[in-house]
mmCIF file of C-alpha atoms in Angstrom:
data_model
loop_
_atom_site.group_PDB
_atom_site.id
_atom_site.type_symbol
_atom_site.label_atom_id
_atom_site.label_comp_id
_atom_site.label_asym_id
_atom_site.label_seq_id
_atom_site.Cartn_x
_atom_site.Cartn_y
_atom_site.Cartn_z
ATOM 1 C CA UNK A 207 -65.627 -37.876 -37.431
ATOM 2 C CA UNK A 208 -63.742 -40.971 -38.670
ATOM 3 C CA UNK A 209 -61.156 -41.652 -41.741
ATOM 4 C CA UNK A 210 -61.356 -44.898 -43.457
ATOM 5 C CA UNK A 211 -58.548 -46.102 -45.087
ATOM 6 C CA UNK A 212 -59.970 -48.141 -48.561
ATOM 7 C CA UNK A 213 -58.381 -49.408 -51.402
ATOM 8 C CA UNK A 214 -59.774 -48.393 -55.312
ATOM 9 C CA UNK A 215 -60.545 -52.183 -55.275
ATOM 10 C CA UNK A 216 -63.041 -51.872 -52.382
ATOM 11 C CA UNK A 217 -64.384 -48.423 -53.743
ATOM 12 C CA UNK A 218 -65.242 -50.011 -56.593
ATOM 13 C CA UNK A 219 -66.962 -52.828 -55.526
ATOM 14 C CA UNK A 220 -68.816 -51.052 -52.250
ATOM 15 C CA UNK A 221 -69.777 -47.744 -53.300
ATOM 16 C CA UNK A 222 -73.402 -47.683 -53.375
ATOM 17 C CA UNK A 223 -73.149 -48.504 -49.870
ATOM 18 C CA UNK A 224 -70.001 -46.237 -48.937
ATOM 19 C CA UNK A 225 -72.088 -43.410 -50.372
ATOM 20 C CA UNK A 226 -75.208 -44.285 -48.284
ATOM 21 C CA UNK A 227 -72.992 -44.061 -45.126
ATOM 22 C CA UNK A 228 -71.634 -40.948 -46.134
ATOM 23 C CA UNK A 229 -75.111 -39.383 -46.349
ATOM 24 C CA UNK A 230 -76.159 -40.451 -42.534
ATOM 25 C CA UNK A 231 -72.651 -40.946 -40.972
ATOM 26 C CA UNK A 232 -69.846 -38.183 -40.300
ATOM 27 C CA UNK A 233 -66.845 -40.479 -42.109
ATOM 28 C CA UNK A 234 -64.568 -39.363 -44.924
ATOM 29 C CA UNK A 235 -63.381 -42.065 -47.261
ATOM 30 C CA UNK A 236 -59.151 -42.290 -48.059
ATOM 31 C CA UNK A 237 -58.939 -43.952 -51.542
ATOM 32 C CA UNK A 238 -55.502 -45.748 -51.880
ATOM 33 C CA UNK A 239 -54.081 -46.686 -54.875
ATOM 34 C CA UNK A 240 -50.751 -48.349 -54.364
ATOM 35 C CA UNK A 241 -50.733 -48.286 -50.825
ATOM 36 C CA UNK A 242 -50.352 -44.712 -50.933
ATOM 37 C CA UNK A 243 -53.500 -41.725 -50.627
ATOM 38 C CA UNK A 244 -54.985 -41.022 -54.140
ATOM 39 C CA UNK A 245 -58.623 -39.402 -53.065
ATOM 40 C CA UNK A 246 -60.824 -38.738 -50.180
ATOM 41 C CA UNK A 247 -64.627 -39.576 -50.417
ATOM 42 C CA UNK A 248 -66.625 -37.367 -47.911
ATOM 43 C CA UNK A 249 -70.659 -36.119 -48.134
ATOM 44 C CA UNK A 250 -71.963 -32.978 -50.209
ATOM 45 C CA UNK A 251 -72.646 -31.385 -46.602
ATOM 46 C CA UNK A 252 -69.357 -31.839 -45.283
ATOM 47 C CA UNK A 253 -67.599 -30.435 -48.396
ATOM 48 C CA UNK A 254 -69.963 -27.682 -48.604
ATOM 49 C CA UNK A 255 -68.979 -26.779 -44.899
ATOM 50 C CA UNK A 256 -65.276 -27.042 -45.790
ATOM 51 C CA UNK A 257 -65.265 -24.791 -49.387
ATOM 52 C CA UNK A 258 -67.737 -21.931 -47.189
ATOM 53 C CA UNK A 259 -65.137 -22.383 -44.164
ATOM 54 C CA UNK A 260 -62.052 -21.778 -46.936
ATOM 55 C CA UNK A 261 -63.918 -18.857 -48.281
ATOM 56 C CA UNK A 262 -64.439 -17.159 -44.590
ATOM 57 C CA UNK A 263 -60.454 -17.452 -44.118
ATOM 58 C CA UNK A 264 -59.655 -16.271 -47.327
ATOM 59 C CA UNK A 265 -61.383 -12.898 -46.582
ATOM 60 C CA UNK A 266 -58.848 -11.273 -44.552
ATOM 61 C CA UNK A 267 -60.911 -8.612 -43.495
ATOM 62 C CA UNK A 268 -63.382 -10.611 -41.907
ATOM 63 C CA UNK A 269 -60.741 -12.820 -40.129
ATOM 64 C CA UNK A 270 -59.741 -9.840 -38.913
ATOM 65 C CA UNK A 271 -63.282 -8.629 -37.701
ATOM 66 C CA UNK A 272 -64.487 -12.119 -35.832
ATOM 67 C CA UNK A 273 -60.823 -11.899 -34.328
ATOM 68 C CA UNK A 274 -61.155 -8.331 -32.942
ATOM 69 C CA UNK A 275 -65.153 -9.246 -31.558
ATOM 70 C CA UNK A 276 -63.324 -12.019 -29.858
ATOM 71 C CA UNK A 277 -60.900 -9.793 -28.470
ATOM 72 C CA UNK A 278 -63.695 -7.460 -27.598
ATOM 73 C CA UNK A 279 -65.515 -10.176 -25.900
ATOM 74 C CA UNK A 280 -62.829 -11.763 -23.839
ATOM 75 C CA UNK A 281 -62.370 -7.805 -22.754
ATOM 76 C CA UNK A 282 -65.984 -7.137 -21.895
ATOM 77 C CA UNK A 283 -66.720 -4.791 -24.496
ATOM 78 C CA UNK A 284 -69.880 -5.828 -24.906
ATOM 79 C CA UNK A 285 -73.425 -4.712 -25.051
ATOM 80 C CA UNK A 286 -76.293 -6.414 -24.497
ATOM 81 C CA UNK A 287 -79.370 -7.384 -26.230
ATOM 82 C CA UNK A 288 -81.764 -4.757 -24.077
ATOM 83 C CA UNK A 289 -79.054 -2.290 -24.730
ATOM 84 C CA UNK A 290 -79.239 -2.744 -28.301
ATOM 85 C CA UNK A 291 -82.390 -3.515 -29.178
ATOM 86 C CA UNK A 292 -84.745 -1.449 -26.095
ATOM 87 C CA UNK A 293 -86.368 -4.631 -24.709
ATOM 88 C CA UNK A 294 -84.798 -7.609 -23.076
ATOM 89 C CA UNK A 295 -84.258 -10.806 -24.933
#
């Protein structure tokens, strides 16, 4: 993943092309304005990612359950997938 640091100027002028990159290349886009960071471009898939990844750490209770599996699993609590299911995987 790579940031690229643009000025509105070059938005403006490039975009048709930044947003083709952003569809077949992991980059995010910082928009300057001023010399200082006004907006970030990035693609629909990446934000999508992000917002679902923001809504699994807002729910505490599942935090909580993928932490305890991966306390179970470190411990060897475990079953596995003929135990479980009666067959082997």
């Amino acid at each position: 993943m790579t940031n690229e640091i643009i000025t509105v100027s070059e938005t403006r002028k490039n975009l048709l092309k930044i947003i083709k990159e952003l569809e077949q290349v992991e980059t995010r886009y910082i928009i300057t304005r001023g010399g200082k960071p006004s907006a970030v471009l990035m693609s629909f898939d990446e934000y999508f990612r992000l917002i679902a990844t923001l809504d699994i750490l807002c729910e505490q209770d599942l935090v909580k359950g993928i932490s305890d599996g991966l306390k179970d699993l470190e411990a060897g609590r475990v079953f596995s997938f003929e135990d479980v299911f009666g067959e082997p995987f």
